[in-house]
Coordinates of C-alpha atoms in Angstrom, one line a residue:
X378 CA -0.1 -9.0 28.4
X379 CA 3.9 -8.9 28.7
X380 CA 4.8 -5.4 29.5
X381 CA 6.9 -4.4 26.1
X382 CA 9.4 -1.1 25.5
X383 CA 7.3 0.1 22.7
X384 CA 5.6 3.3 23.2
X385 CA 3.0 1.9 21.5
X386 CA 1.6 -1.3 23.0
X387 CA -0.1 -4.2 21.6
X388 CA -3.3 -3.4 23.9
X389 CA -3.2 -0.1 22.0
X390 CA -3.6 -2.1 19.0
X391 CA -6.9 -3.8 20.1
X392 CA -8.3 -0.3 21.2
X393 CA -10.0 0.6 17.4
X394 CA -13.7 0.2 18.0
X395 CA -13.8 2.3 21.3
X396 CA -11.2 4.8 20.9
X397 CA -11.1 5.3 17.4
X398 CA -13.8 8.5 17.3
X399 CA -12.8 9.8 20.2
X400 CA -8.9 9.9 19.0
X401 CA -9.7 11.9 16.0
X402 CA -11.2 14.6 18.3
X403 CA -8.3 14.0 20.3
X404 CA -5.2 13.8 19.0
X405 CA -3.5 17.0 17.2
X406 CA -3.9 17.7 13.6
X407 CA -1.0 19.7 13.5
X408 CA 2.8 18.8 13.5
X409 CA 6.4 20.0 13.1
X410 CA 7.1 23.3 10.2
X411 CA 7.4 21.8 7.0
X412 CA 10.8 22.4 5.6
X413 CA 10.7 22.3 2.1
X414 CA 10.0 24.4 -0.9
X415 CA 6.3 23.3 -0.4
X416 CA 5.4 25.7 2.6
X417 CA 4.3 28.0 -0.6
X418 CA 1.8 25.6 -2.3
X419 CA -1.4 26.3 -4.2
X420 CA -3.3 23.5 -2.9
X421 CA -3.3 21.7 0.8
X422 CA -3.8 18.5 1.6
X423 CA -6.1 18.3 4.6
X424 CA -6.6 15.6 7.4
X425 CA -10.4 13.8 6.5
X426 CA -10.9 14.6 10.2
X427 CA -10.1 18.2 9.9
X428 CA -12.6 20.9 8.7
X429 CA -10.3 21.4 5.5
X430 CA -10.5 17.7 4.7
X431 CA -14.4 17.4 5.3
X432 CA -14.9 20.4 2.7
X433 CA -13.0 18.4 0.5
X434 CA -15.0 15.4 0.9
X435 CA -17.9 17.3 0.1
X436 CA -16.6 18.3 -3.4
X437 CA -15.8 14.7 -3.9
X438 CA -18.8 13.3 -3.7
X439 CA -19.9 15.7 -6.3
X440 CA -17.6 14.8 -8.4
X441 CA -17.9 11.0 -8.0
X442 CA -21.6 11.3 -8.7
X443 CA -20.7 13.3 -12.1
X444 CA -18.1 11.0 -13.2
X445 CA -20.2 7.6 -12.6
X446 CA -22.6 9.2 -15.1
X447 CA -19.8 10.2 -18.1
X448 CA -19.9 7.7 -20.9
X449 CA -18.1 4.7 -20.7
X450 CA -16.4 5.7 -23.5
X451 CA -15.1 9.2 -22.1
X452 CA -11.7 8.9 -20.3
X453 CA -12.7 10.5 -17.4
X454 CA -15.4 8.4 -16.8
X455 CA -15.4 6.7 -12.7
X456 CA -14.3 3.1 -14.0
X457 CA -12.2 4.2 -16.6
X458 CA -9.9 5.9 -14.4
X459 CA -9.7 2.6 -12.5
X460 CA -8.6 0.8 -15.4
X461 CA -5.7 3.1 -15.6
X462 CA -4.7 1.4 -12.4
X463 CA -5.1 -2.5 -13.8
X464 CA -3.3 -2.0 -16.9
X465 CA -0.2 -0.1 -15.2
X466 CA 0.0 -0.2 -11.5
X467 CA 3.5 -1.0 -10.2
X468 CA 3.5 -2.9 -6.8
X469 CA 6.3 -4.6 -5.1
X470 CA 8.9 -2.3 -6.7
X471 CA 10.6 0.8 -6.9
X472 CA 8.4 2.7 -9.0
X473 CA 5.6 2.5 -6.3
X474 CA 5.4 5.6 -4.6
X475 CA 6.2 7.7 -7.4
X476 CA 3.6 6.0 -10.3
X477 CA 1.0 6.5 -7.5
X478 CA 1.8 10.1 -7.1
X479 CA 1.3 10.8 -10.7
X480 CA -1.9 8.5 -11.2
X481 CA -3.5 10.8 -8.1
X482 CA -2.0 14.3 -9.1
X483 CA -3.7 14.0 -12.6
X484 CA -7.3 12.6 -11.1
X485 CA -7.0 15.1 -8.6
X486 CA -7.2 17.8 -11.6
X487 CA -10.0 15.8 -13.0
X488 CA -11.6 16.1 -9.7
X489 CA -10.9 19.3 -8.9
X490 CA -12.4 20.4 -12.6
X491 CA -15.2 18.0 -12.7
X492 CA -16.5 19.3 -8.7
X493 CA -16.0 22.9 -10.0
X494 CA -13.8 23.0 -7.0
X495 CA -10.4 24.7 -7.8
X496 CA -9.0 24.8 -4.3
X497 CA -9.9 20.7 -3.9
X498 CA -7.2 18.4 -3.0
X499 CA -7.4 15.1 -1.8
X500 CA -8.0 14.6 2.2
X501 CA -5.6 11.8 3.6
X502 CA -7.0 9.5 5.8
X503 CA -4.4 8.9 8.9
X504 CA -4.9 5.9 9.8
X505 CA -2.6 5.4 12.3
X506 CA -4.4 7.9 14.6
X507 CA -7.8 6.8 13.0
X508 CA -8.0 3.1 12.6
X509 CA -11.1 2.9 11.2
X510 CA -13.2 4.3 7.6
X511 CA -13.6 8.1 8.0
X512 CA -17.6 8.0 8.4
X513 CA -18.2 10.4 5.8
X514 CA -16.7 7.5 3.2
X515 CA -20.3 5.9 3.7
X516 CA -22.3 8.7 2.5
X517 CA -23.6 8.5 -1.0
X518 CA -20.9 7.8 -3.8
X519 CA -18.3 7.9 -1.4
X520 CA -18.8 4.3 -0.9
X521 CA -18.8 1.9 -4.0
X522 CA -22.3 0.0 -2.2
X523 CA -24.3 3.2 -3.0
X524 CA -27.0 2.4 -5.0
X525 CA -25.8 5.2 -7.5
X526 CA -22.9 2.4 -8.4
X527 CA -26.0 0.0 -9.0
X528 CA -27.1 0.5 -13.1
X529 CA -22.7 -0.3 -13.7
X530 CA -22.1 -2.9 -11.0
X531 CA -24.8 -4.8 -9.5
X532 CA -24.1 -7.9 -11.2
X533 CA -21.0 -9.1 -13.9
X534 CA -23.4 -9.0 -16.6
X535 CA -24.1 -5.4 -16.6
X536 CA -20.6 -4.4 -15.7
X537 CA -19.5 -6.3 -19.0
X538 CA -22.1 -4.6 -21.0
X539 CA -21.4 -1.4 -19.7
X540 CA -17.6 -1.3 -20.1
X541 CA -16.0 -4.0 -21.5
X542 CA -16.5 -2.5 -25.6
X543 CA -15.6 1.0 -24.5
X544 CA -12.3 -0.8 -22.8
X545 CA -11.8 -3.2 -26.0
X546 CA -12.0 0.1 -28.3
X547 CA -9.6 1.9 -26.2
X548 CA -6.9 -0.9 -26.2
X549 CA -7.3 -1.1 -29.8
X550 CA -6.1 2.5 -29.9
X551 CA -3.0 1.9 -28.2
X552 CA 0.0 3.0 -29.6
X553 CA 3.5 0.2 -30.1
X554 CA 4.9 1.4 -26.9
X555 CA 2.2 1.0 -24.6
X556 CA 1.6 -2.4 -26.0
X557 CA 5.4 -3.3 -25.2
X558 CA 4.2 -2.5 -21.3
X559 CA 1.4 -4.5 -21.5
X560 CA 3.2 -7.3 -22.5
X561 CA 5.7 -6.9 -20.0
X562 CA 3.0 -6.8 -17.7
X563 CA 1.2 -10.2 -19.2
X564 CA -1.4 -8.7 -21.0
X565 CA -0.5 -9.7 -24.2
X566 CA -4.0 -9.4 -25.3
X567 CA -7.0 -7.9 -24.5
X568 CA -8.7 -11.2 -22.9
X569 CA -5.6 -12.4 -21.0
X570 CA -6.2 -8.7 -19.2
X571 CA -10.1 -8.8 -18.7
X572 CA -9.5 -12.4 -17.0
X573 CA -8.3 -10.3 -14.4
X574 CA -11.5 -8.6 -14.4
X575 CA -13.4 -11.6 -14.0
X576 CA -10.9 -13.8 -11.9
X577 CA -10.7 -16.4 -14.5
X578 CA -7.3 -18.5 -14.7
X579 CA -6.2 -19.8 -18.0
X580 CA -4.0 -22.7 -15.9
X581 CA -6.4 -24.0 -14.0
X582 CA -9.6 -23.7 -16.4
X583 CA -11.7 -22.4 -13.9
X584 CA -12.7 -18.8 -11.8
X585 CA -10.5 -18.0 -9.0
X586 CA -13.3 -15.9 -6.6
X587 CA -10.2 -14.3 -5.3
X588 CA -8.4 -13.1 -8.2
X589 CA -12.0 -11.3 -9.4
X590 CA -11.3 -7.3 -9.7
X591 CA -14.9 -6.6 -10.1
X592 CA -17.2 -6.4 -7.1
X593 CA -20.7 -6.6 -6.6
X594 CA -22.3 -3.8 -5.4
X595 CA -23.1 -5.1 -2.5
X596 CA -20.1 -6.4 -1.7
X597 CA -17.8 -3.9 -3.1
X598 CA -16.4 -3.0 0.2
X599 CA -16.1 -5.0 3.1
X600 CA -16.4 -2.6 6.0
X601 CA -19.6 -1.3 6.2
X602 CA -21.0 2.3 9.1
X603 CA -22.4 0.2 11.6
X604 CA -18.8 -2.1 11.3
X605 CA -16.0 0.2 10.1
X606 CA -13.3 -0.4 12.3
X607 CA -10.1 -2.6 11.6
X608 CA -9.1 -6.1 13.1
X609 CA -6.4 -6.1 15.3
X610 CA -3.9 -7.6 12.4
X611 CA -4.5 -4.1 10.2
X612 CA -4.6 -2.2 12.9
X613 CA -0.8 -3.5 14.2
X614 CA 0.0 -2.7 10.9
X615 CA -0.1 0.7 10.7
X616 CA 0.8 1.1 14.5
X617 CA 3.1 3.9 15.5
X618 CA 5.2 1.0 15.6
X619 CA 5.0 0.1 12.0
X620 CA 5.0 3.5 10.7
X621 CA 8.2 4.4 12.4
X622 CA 9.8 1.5 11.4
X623 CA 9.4 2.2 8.5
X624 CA 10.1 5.9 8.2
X625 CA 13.8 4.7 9.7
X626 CA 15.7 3.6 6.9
X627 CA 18.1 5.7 5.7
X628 CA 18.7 5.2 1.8
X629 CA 15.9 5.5 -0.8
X630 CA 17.0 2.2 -2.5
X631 CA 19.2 -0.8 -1.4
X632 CA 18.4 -4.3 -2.2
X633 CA 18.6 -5.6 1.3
X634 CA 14.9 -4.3 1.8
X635 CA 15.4 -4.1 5.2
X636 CA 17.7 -1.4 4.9
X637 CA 15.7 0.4 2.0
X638 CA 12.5 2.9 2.3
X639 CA 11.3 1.2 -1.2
X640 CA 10.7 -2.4 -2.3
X641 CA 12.5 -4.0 -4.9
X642 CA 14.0 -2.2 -8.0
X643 CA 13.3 -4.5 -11.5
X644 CA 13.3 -3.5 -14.8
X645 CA 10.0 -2.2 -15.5
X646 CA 7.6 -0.8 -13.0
X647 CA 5.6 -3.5 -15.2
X648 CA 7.6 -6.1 -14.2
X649 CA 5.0 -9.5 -13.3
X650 CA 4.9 -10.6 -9.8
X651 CA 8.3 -12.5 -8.6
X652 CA 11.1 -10.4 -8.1
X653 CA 9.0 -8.1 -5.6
X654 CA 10.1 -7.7 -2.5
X655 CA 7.8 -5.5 -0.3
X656 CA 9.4 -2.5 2.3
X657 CA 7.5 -1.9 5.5
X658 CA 5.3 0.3 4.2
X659 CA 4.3 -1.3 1.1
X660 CA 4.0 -4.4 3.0
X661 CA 2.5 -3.9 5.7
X662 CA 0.1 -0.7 5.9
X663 CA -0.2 -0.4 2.3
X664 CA -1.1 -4.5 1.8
X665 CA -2.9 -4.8 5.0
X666 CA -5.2 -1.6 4.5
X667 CA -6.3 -3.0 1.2
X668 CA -6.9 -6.4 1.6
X669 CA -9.1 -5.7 5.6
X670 CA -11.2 -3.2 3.3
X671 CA -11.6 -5.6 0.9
X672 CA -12.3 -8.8 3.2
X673 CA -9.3 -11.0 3.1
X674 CA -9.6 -13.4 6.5
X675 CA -13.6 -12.3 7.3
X676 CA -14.6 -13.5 3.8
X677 CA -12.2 -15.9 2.7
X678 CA -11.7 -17.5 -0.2
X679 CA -13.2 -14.5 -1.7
X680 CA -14.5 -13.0 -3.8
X681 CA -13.7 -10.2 -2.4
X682 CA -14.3 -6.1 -2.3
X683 CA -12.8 -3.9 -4.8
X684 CA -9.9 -3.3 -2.4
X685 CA -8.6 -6.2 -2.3
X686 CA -7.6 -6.4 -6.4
X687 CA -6.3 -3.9 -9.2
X688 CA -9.5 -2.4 -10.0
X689 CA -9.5 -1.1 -5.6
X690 CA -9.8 2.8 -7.1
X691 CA -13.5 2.1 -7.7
X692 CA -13.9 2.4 -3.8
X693 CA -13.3 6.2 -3.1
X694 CA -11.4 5.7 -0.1
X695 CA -8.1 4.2 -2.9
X696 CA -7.3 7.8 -3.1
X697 CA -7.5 8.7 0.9
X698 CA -5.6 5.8 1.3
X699 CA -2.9 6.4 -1.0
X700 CA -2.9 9.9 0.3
X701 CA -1.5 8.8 3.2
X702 CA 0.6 6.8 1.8
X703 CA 2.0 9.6 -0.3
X704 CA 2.1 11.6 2.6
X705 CA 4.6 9.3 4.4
X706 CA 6.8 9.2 1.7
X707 CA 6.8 13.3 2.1
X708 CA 7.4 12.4 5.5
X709 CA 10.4 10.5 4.9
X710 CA 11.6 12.8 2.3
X711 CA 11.6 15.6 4.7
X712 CA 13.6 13.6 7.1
X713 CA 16.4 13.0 5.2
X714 CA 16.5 16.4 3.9
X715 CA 16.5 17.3 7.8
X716 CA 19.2 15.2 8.5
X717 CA 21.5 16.2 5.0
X718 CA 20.8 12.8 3.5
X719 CA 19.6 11.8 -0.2
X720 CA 16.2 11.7 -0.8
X721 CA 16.4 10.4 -4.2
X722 CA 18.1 7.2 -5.8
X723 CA 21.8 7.5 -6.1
X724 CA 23.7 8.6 -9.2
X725 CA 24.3 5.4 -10.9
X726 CA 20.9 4.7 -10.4
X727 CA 18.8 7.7 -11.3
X728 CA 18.8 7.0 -14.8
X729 CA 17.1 4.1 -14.9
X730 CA 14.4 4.9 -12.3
X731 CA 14.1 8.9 -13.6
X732 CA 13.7 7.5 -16.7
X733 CA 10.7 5.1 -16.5
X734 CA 8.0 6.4 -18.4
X735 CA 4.2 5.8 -17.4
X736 CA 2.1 5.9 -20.7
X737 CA -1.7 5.4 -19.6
X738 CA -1.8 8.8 -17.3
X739 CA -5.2 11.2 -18.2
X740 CA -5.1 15.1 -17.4
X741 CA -7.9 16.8 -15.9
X742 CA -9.2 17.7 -19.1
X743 CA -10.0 14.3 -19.6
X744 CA -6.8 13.9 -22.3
X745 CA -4.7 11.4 -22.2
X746 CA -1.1 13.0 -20.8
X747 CA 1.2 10.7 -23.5
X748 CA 4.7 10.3 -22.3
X749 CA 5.5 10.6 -18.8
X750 CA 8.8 9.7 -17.0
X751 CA 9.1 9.3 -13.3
X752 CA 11.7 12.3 -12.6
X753 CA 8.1 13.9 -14.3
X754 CA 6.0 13.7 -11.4
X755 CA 8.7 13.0 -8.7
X756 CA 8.0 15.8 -6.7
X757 CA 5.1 17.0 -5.1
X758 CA 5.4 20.7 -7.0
X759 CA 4.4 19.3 -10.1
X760 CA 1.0 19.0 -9.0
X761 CA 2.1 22.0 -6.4
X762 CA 0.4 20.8 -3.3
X763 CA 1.8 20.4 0.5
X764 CA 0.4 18.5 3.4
X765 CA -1.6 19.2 6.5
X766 CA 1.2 17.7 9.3
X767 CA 0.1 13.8 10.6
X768 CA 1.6 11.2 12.6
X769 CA 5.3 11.1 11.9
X770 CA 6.1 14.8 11.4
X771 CA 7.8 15.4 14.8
X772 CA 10.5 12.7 13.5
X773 CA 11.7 15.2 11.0
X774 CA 13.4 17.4 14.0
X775 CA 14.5 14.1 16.0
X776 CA 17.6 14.3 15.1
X777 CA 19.3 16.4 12.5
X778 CA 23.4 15.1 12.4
X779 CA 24.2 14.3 8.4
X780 CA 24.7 10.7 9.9
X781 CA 24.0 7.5 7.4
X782 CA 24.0 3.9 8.8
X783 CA 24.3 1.7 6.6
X784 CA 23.0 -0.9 8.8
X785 CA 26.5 -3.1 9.1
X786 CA 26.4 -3.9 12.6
X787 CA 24.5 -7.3 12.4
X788 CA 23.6 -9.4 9.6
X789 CA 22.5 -12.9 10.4
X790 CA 21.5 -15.5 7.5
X791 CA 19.5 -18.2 8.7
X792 CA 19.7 -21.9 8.6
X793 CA 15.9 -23.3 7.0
X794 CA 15.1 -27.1 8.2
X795 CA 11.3 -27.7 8.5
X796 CA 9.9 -24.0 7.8
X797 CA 11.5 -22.7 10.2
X798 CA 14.5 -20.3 10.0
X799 CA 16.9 -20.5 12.6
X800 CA 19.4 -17.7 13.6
X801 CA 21.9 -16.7 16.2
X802 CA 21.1 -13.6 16.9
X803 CA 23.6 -10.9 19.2
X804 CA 22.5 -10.3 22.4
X805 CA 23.7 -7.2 22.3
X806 CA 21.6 -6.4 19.2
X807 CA 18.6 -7.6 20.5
X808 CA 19.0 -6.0 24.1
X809 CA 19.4 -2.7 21.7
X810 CA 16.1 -3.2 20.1
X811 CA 14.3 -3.6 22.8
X812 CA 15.3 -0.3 24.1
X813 CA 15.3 0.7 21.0
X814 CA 12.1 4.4 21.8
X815 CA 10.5 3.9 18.6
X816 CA 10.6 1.8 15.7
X817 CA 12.8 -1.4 15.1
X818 CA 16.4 -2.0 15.4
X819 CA 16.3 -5.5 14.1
X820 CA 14.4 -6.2 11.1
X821 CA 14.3 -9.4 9.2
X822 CA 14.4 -9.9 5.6
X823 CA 11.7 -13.3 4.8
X824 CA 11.5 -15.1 1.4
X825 CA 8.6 -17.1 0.9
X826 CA 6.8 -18.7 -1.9
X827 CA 4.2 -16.3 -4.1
X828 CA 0.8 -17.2 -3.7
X829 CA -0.7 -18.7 -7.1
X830 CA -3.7 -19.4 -8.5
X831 CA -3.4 -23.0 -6.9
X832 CA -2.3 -21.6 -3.4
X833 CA -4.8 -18.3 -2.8
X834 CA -4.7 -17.6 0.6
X835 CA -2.0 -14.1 0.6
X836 CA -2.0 -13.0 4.3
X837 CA 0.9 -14.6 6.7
X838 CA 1.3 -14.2 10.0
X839 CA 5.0 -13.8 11.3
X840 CA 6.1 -16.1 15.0
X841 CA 9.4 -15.3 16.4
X842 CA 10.3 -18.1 18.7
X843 CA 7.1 -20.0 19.0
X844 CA 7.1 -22.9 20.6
X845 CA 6.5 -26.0 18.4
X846 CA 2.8 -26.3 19.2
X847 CA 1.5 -23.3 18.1
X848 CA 0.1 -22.7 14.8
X849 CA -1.3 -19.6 14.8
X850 CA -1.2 -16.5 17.1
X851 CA -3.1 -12.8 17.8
X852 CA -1.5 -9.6 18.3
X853 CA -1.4 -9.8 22.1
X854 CA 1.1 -13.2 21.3
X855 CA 4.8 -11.6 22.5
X856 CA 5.7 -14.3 19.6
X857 CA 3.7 -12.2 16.9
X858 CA 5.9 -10.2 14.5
X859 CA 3.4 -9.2 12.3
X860 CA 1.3 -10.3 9.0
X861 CA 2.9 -10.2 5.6
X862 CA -0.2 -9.6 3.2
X863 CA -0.1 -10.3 -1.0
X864 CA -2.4 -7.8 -2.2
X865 CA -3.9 -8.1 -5.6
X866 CA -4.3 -11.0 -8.1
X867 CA -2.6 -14.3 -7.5
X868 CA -2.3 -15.2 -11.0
X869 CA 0.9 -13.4 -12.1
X870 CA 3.5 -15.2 -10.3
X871 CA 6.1 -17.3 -12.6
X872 CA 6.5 -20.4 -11.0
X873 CA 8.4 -21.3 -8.1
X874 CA 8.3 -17.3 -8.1
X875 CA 9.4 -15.2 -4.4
X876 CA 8.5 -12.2 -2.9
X877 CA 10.6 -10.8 0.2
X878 CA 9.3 -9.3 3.4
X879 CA 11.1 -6.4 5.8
X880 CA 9.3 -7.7 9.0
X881 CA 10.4 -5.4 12.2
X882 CA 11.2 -8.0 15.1
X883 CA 8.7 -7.8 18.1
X884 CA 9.6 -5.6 21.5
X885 CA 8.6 -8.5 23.4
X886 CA 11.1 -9.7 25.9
X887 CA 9.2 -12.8 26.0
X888 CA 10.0 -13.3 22.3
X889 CA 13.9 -13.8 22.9
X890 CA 15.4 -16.4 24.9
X891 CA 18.9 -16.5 27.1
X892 CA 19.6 -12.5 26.8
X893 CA 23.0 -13.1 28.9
X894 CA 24.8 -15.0 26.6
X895 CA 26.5 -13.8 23.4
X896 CA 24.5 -15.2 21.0
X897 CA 20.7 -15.8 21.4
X898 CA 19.1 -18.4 19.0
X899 CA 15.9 -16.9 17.2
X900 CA 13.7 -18.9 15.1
X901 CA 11.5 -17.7 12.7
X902 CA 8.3 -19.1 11.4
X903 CA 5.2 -18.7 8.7
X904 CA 1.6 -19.7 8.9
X905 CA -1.5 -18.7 7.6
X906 CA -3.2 -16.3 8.9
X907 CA -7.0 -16.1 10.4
X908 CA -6.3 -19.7 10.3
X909 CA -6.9 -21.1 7.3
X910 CA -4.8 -22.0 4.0
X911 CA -1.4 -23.9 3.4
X912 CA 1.4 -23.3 5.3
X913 CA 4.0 -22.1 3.3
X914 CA 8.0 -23.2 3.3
X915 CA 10.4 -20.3 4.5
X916 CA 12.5 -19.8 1.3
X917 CA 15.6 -17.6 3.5
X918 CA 15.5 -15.6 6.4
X919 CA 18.3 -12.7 7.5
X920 CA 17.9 -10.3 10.7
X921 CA 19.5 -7.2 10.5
X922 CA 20.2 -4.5 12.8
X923 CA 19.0 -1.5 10.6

């Protein structure tokens, strides 16, 4: 393997099935002092691996078990809860992050009531230092295969019966401006929405196994306690590489999303799939985690594991997941405050994204919360909880000058002839990034097609500087920059739609040709990943030094 400046190599990557148990004993729980406000929070956020998180697992599963046996009907019901999630998600934009923090702060009340645990919080699971499923998240109802998921999902039939008429009543209670979203959203009524459920696409006429939300039982989740560790695709993607990466950029929002820690900003965190673009982190651990869970390249064309789709917060580990990812963003928050930068989005922007409201939200006393807007649940203190330090605390104290780079020293649009993108790239710049201790200095912005209905496959593998033969390529290739991964259904794209990618640039040498003169040319390319699907055409490609 080419020897690489990361401190993080890509043999490291490959190292999940042996290392992975013994590097949660391992590796420390504990970080850098928080810095914030939240040092004095009621409730903690624990590692899964720590005792604190393992308690909390404990409560729930109790509180799983409870909620799989409420009524359909009753809000707090298991599957209800997901629905919350299909009808008003946001993914691919702005309002990510901060819709995700308000859908978990209210279930983790409902938890926290329903386990008649008061101190409960929900454990993150780290899975940059464990690269695997926590083993606990295969005992009992911690794993959607349990047979206590069984009487609601062991085959479509029952899972209709069981929820679609408390669903249909429920959407016939909603009120002019939840409708409004909906339709935003594409769910302009309530069958267009459960063809989502059941993977059915109005264009073609036909099931798409790949757009189905609902999952078997027994093949609700793909990784299973005898095979719960990640392929070496996910685990590069949330790498110490990765997650650096994408803790580096400096201003909340821009819309070169190379140089922004979120993905696109539209006009409704409803808005349908097309003018997403994806930061690293949404793009890359966020995508990848859920789509590997779920099955995308072992069980291709699908259908898939609740993961992989809208309705993924039937599987308990959604919410250790999105723990984490909520964690980062905390993270990253704490940086900037470290370093006297903005942590928010910027005056002429706030009042649009403060002002977003989230309409579908339930309490923990099983009520539905009403009108919500983001600048609402924005902060952690409104659900007053803190986190137990992880991987990429010590990068709050890295450096702490009031310095903001707007990233201006390279920007390099490419020329596109035969899906490949073709760039002349500073040596200079490139010499930088491979020196560069952690993260990326050079980061390319990619526009490619959407996946549709008609084109399923959704995970992409990044070569920088291939040569012409080859067609696909593994972690260990210096030419491998990563895989872009679509996550969720396929159906929502307009045509001709395109989503945009903020791929960090590989710390291969090998990957970069004639390093001595000024310029070096860098060509980019797209193919399916594991293999299999159609090659899609490079809409535009830039590389940035960030």
């Amino acid at each position: 393997m080419p020897k690489t400046t990361s401190p993080f190599t890509r043999r490291d990557f490959l190292k999940t099935g042996v290392a992975a148990a013994a590097g949660a004993a391992s590796l420390p729980l504990t970080g850098r002092a928080f810095i914030s406000p939240m040092q004095t929070a009621k409730y903690t956020r624990y590692n899964v691996m720590s005792p604190g998180g393992q308690k909390a697992l404990q409560s729930y599963a109790v509180a799983v078990d409870r909620m799989l046996k409420l009524p359909p009907t009753q809000p707090q019901n298991w599957f209800r809860n997901a629905f919350i999630h299909i009808m008003d998600c946001p993914h691919g934009n702005w309002w990510f992050y901060v819709w995700h923090r308000g859908f978990m702060g209210f279930f983790e009340e409902t938890v926290r009531n329903i386990s008649g645990d008061s101190s409960f919080a929900f454990p993150y699971w780290d899975w940059t230092r464990l690269p695997e499923i926590p083993t606990g998240m295969f005992d009992g109802p911690l794993t959607p295969t349990d047979l206590r998921f069984e009487p609601y999902t062991r085959n479509f039939s029952v899972f209709t019966s069981f929820i679609q008429p408390a669903m249909m009543s429920y959407w016939n209670s909603l009120n002019p401006a939840q409708r409004v979203q909906l339709n935003t959203r594409g769910y302009t009524s309530f069958d267009l929405m459960w063809n989502d459920i059941s993977g059915y696409s109005p264009s073609l006429k036909q099931g798409v196994s790949g757009n189905m939300a609902y999952a078997i039982t027994c093949g609700s989740r793909y990784l299973s306690r005898d095979n719960r560790g990640f392929d070496a695709r996910t685990n590069y993607a949330v790498s110490q590489f990765i997650i650096d990466s994408g803790l580096a950029p400096t201003q909340f929002y821009n819309p070169d999303v190379s140089l922004s820690f979120n993905s696109a900003k539209t006009p409704s965190h409803n808005s349908p799939a097309g003018a997403n673009s994806f930061s690293i982190l949404e793009g890359y651990p966020h995508n990848k985690v859920h789509n590997y869970i779920g099955g995308v390249g072992p069980i291709d064309p699908g259908p898939y594991g609740n993961m992989t789709n809208f309705l993924s917060p039937v599987d308990p580990i959604f919410f250790l997941h999105h723990s984490n990812m909520d964690r980062l963003w905390d993270v990253w928050t704490r940086k900037q405050q470290a370093r006297g930068l903005p942590w928010g989005p910027s005056p002429a922007d706030k009042p649009a994204y403060d002002g977003e409201l989230f309409l579908f939200y339930v309490n923990g006393r099983g009520e539905y919360v009403g009108t919500t807007r983001a600048i609402d649940v924005f902060s952690m203190q409104r659900f007053d909880y803190k986190y137990e330090p992880g991987y990429g605390d010590d990068l709050i104290e890295t450096t702490t000058s009031a310095v903001d780079d707007k990233g201006s020293k390279a920007r390099i649009r490419g020329v596109v002839r035969a899906n490949t993108a073709t760039l002349a790239v500073p040596s200079n710049s490139i010499r930088e990034h491979l020196a560069e201790p952690r993260g990326a200095s050079l980061v390319a912005e990619i526009s490619v097609p959407h996946p549709t209905d008609s084109s399923p496959t959704r995970e992409f593998d990044v070569l920088v500087n291939a040569p012409a033969g080859v067609t696909t390529a593994d972690v260990n290739s210096p030419y491998y920059a990563g895989t872009i991964a679509f996550f969720g259904n396929m159906s929502h794209a307009h045509p001709g739609a395109e989503a945009r990618f903020a791929v960090p640039l590989p710390k291969s040498p090998q990957a970069f040709q004639n390093l001595g003169a000024v310029n070096s040319t860098v060509n980019i390319r797209i193919v399916p990943a594991h293999g299999r699907g159609r090659t899609p055409i490079i809409k535009s490609a830039i590389v940035r030094s960030v």
